[in-house]
Coordinates of C-alpha atoms in Angstrom, one line a residue:
M1 CA -63.8 8.2 5.1
H2 CA -62.8 5.8 7.9
G3 CA -65.9 4.5 9.8
K4 CA -68.2 5.6 7.0
T5 CA -70.4 3.4 4.7
V6 CA -71.0 4.2 1.1
L7 CA -73.3 2.5 -1.4
V8 CA -72.4 2.8 -5.2
S9 CA -74.8 1.5 -7.7
G10 CA -73.6 0.3 -11.0
S11 CA -70.2 -0.5 -9.5
T12 CA -69.2 -3.8 -11.0
G13 CA -67.2 -2.1 -13.7
G14 CA -66.4 1.2 -15.3
I15 CA -66.5 4.6 -13.6
G16 CA -68.6 3.1 -10.7
K17 CA -66.0 0.5 -9.8
E18 CA -63.3 3.2 -9.9
T19 CA -65.4 5.4 -7.6
A20 CA -65.9 2.5 -5.2
R21 CA -62.1 1.8 -5.4
G22 CA -61.2 5.4 -4.7
L23 CA -63.6 5.6 -1.6
A24 CA -62.3 2.3 -0.3
A25 CA -58.9 3.6 -0.6
L26 CA -59.9 6.5 1.6
G27 CA -61.0 4.0 4.3
A28 CA -64.7 3.7 3.6
R29 CA -66.7 0.5 3.8
V30 CA -68.1 0.3 0.3
I31 CA -71.2 -1.7 -0.8
L32 CA -71.0 -2.4 -4.6
V33 CA -74.3 -3.0 -6.5
G34 CA -74.6 -4.6 -9.8
R35 CA -77.0 -6.7 -11.9
D36 CA -74.7 -9.7 -12.1
P37 CA -74.0 -11.5 -8.7
I38 CA -70.8 -13.0 -10.0
R39 CA -69.4 -9.7 -11.3
A40 CA -70.4 -7.9 -8.2
Q41 CA -68.7 -10.3 -6.0
R42 CA -65.6 -10.3 -8.1
A43 CA -65.5 -6.5 -7.9
A44 CA -65.8 -6.6 -4.1
D45 CA -63.2 -9.3 -3.9
E46 CA -60.8 -7.1 -6.1
L47 CA -61.2 -4.1 -3.8
R48 CA -60.6 -6.3 -0.7
A49 CA -57.5 -7.7 -2.3
G50 CA -56.3 -4.1 -2.5
G51 CA -56.8 -3.6 1.2
G52 CA -60.3 -2.1 1.0
Q53 CA -63.5 -2.9 2.9
A54 CA -66.0 -4.0 0.2
E55 CA -69.0 -6.1 -0.1
A56 CA -71.5 -6.9 -2.9
I57 CA -75.2 -6.9 -3.3
A58 CA -76.7 -8.0 -6.6
A59 CA -79.7 -5.9 -7.9
D60 CA -81.0 -4.6 -11.2
V61 CA -82.1 -1.2 -10.2
T62 CA -84.1 -0.7 -13.4
S63 CA -86.7 -2.9 -11.6
L64 CA -88.7 -1.2 -8.9
R65 CA -89.1 -4.6 -7.2
E66 CA -85.4 -5.0 -7.0
V67 CA -84.8 -1.5 -5.8
V68 CA -87.1 -2.1 -2.9
R69 CA -85.3 -5.4 -2.1
L70 CA -82.0 -3.6 -2.4
A71 CA -83.0 -1.0 0.2
E72 CA -84.2 -3.8 2.5
R73 CA -80.9 -5.7 2.2
V74 CA -79.0 -2.4 3.0
A75 CA -81.1 -1.8 6.0
E76 CA -80.3 -5.3 7.2
R77 CA -76.6 -4.7 6.9
C78 CA -76.3 -1.2 8.1
D79 CA -77.8 1.1 10.7
R80 CA -76.5 4.2 8.9
L81 CA -75.6 5.0 5.3
D82 CA -73.2 8.0 4.9
V83 CA -73.0 8.3 1.2
L84 CA -75.2 7.1 -1.7
V85 CA -73.6 7.3 -5.2
N86 CA -76.3 6.8 -7.9
N87 CA -74.0 5.8 -10.7
V88 CA -75.9 3.1 -12.7
G89 CA -76.1 3.6 -16.4
A90 CA -77.8 2.0 -19.4
N91 CA -77.8 2.7 -23.1
P92 CA -79.6 0.2 -25.3
S93 CA -79.6 0.9 -29.0
R94 CA -83.4 1.1 -29.2
R95 CA -86.3 1.9 -26.9
T96 CA -86.7 -0.9 -24.4
L97 CA -89.2 -1.3 -21.6
T98 CA -88.5 -2.7 -18.1
E99 CA -90.7 -5.2 -16.3
D100 CA -92.5 -2.1 -14.9
D101 CA -93.2 -0.8 -18.4
V102 CA -90.8 2.0 -17.9
E103 CA -88.3 3.1 -20.6
V104 CA -85.0 1.6 -19.6
T105 CA -82.7 4.7 -19.7
F106 CA -85.3 6.7 -17.8
A107 CA -85.6 3.8 -15.3
A108 CA -81.8 3.6 -14.8
H109 CA -80.9 7.4 -14.8
V110 CA -83.9 9.1 -13.2
L111 CA -86.3 6.7 -11.6
A112 CA -83.8 4.4 -9.8
P113 CA -82.0 7.3 -8.2
F114 CA -85.3 8.8 -7.2
A115 CA -86.7 5.6 -5.7
L116 CA -83.6 4.4 -4.1
T117 CA -82.8 7.8 -2.4
H118 CA -86.3 7.9 -1.1
L119 CA -86.2 4.4 0.3
L120 CA -82.8 4.9 2.0
L121 CA -83.6 8.2 3.5
P122 CA -84.2 6.7 7.0
L123 CA -80.7 5.4 6.8
L124 CA -79.0 8.4 5.1
G125 CA -77.0 10.6 7.3
G126 CA -74.9 12.5 4.7
R127 CA -74.5 12.8 1.0
V128 CA -76.3 11.7 -2.2
V129 CA -74.1 12.0 -5.3
N130 CA -75.9 11.6 -8.6
I131 CA -73.8 10.9 -11.7
T132 CA -74.7 12.6 -14.9
G133 CA -72.8 11.8 -18.1
G134 CA -72.6 11.7 -21.8
I135 CA -73.4 15.2 -23.3
P136 CA -76.1 16.6 -20.8
G137 CA -77.6 19.9 -20.8
G138 CA -79.9 20.0 -23.9
P139 CA -83.6 20.7 -23.9
I140 CA -85.9 18.5 -21.9
E141 CA -88.9 17.4 -24.0
L142 CA -91.9 17.1 -21.8
D143 CA -93.8 15.2 -24.3
N144 CA -91.0 12.7 -24.7
L145 CA -89.8 11.9 -21.2
Q146 CA -89.8 8.1 -21.8
A147 CA -88.9 8.4 -25.6
E148 CA -92.6 8.1 -26.5
R149 CA -92.0 10.2 -29.7
R150 CA -88.4 9.4 -30.5
Y151 CA -85.5 7.6 -29.0
L152 CA -82.8 8.8 -31.4
G153 CA -82.5 11.6 -33.9
W154 CA -79.9 13.5 -35.8
T155 CA -78.2 14.8 -32.6
F156 CA -80.8 13.8 -30.0
G157 CA -80.3 10.7 -27.9
Q158 CA -82.4 9.5 -25.0
Y159 CA -79.2 8.7 -23.0
N160 CA -78.2 12.4 -22.9
H161 CA -81.9 13.4 -22.4
T162 CA -82.3 11.3 -19.3
K163 CA -79.0 12.4 -17.9
T164 CA -80.3 16.0 -18.1
M165 CA -83.6 14.9 -16.6
L166 CA -81.5 13.4 -13.7
M167 CA -80.1 16.9 -13.2
A168 CA -83.5 18.5 -12.9
M169 CA -84.8 15.8 -10.5
S170 CA -81.7 16.2 -8.4
L171 CA -82.2 19.9 -8.0
R172 CA -85.8 19.3 -6.8
F173 CA -84.6 16.5 -4.5
A174 CA -82.0 19.0 -3.0
E175 CA -84.8 21.5 -2.2
R176 CA -86.9 18.7 -0.5
V177 CA -84.1 17.6 1.8
A178 CA -82.6 21.0 2.6
G179 CA -82.1 21.4 6.3
T180 CA -82.3 17.7 7.0
G181 CA -78.6 16.9 7.1
V182 CA -78.8 15.1 3.7
T183 CA -77.3 16.8 0.7
V184 CA -77.9 16.0 -3.0
N185 CA -75.5 17.0 -5.6
V186 CA -74.6 16.0 -9.1
A187 CA -71.1 15.2 -10.6
Y188 CA -70.1 15.2 -14.2
P189 CA -67.5 12.6 -14.8
G190 CA -66.4 13.4 -18.4
H191 CA -65.8 10.7 -20.9
G192 CA -64.5 7.1 -20.1
Y193 CA -63.9 4.1 -22.2
T194 CA -66.2 2.0 -20.1
P195 CA -67.5 -1.4 -20.7
M196 CA -70.9 0.2 -21.5
N197 CA -69.3 2.4 -24.1
Q198 CA -67.3 -0.4 -25.5
S199 CA -70.4 -2.5 -26.1
M200 CA -72.4 0.2 -27.9
T201 CA -73.3 -0.6 -31.5
M202 CA -73.4 1.9 -34.4
A203 CA -77.3 1.8 -34.0
G204 CA -76.9 3.4 -30.6
F205 CA -75.5 6.6 -31.8
P206 CA -77.6 9.6 -33.0
Y207 CA -77.3 9.7 -36.8
A208 CA -75.0 12.7 -37.1
Y209 CA -72.4 11.0 -34.9
R210 CA -72.2 7.7 -36.7
P211 CA -69.7 8.7 -39.4
I212 CA -67.0 9.4 -36.6
V213 CA -67.8 6.3 -34.6
P214 CA -65.0 4.2 -36.3
V215 CA -62.5 7.0 -35.3
L216 CA -63.8 7.1 -31.8
R217 CA -63.3 3.4 -31.4
V218 CA -59.6 3.9 -32.3
V219 CA -58.8 6.9 -30.1
A220 CA -61.1 6.3 -27.1
P221 CA -59.0 3.6 -25.6
R222 CA -56.0 5.9 -25.7
L223 CA -57.7 9.1 -24.6
F224 CA -60.3 7.8 -22.1
G225 CA -58.9 4.4 -21.0
D226 CA -57.8 5.5 -17.5
L227 CA -61.1 5.3 -15.6
S228 CA -59.8 6.7 -12.4
K229 CA -59.9 10.2 -14.0
P230 CA -63.7 10.3 -14.7
A231 CA -64.2 8.9 -11.2
R232 CA -62.5 11.9 -9.6
S233 CA -65.6 14.1 -9.4
S234 CA -67.8 11.5 -7.9
V235 CA -65.1 10.6 -5.2
H236 CA -64.6 14.3 -4.5
L237 CA -68.3 14.9 -4.0
A238 CA -68.6 11.8 -1.8
S239 CA -65.6 12.5 0.4
S240 CA -64.2 16.0 0.3
A241 CA -64.5 18.2 3.4
E242 CA -64.6 21.1 0.9
V243 CA -68.2 20.1 0.0
E244 CA -69.5 19.3 3.5
G245 CA -73.0 20.9 3.8
V246 CA -73.1 21.9 0.1
N247 CA -76.5 21.1 -1.3
G248 CA -78.0 21.4 -4.8
A249 CA -74.6 22.0 -6.6
Y250 CA -73.3 20.7 -9.9
F251 CA -69.6 19.7 -10.1
S252 CA -67.6 19.5 -13.3
M253 CA -65.1 16.7 -14.2
K254 CA -62.4 19.0 -12.7
C255 CA -64.3 18.8 -9.4
R256 CA -65.2 22.5 -9.5
R257 CA -68.7 23.9 -9.0
T258 CA -70.2 24.9 -12.3
D259 CA -73.4 26.3 -13.7
W260 CA -76.5 24.2 -14.1
P261 CA -77.9 23.9 -17.6
A262 CA -81.1 26.1 -18.1
S263 CA -83.3 23.0 -18.8
A264 CA -82.5 21.6 -15.5
L265 CA -83.2 24.8 -13.7
D266 CA -86.6 25.2 -15.3
P267 CA -89.4 24.7 -12.7
R268 CA -91.7 23.3 -15.3
N269 CA -89.3 20.5 -16.2
Q270 CA -88.6 19.8 -12.5
D271 CA -92.3 19.6 -11.8
A272 CA -93.0 17.3 -14.7
I273 CA -90.2 14.9 -13.9
W274 CA -90.9 14.9 -10.2
A275 CA -94.6 14.2 -10.8
L276 CA -93.8 11.3 -13.2
C277 CA -91.4 9.7 -10.8
E278 CA -93.8 10.0 -7.9
N279 CA -96.6 8.4 -10.0
L280 CA -94.4 5.5 -11.3
T281 CA -93.0 4.7 -7.8
R282 CA -96.1 5.4 -5.7
E283 CA -96.5 1.7 -4.7
A284 CA -92.8 1.1 -4.2
V285 CA -92.0 4.1 -2.2
R286 CA -95.4 4.2 -0.2
G287 CA -95.1 7.8 1.0
V288 CA -91.5 7.8 2.3
A289 CA -90.6 11.5 2.7

């Protein structure tokens, strides 16, 4: 990774920071992105103290205005971006809207990767790695993409729903960039005891899972506390020579190519999600290919 520049969104903590750390250890210049400028700078300082090349840009990528500004600032700093890792996550306990009137988890997990990847395409000369998570792979509800009907149910959660939508959008994006030298793939990290998970309240869990939440709070730090493990799949997709030229693939937490869920493969789902993203970002993206 020496001589290569990587941007990792949502990298001031959790799996994103461990992904940035792993890529910096391989010699990459890493741009860390997070909402809080102080946390972003501290994360970059931490990586530099460990011998890596790291710098920070503060941006809330659930805001289209800030996504545009982020892309502008990256273009000011770089003449080429070799890898974009769309890692940012959000999981509020109830349906919440952004300043663009977009549901927050949809904005973070689907719209931000869609918009940022489009805006950075003129700089991109390599890989886009989109990070799914939670328990993806369930049905995609076309009449509930932004949790208009329900945000949580007995087993349904908008977090998992949007992570599955990200997979469908990524497949369509991979088709669009085929043959351009840019690749789009998805990594599943597995579970990690991240700051986001630690801050989740009981109200953020689907109803059927709430009885086991107290047990999870006890065992999760022991089982999932080492965040370098869930970062392995994203580091692998961003750096490994084994995946050079691979496009439109889904990789498991064990860094192995695995099957896509049927809901992500469904062209109707891909069409609907792509159309919604295009409509919501029309002004921000302004026809970038």
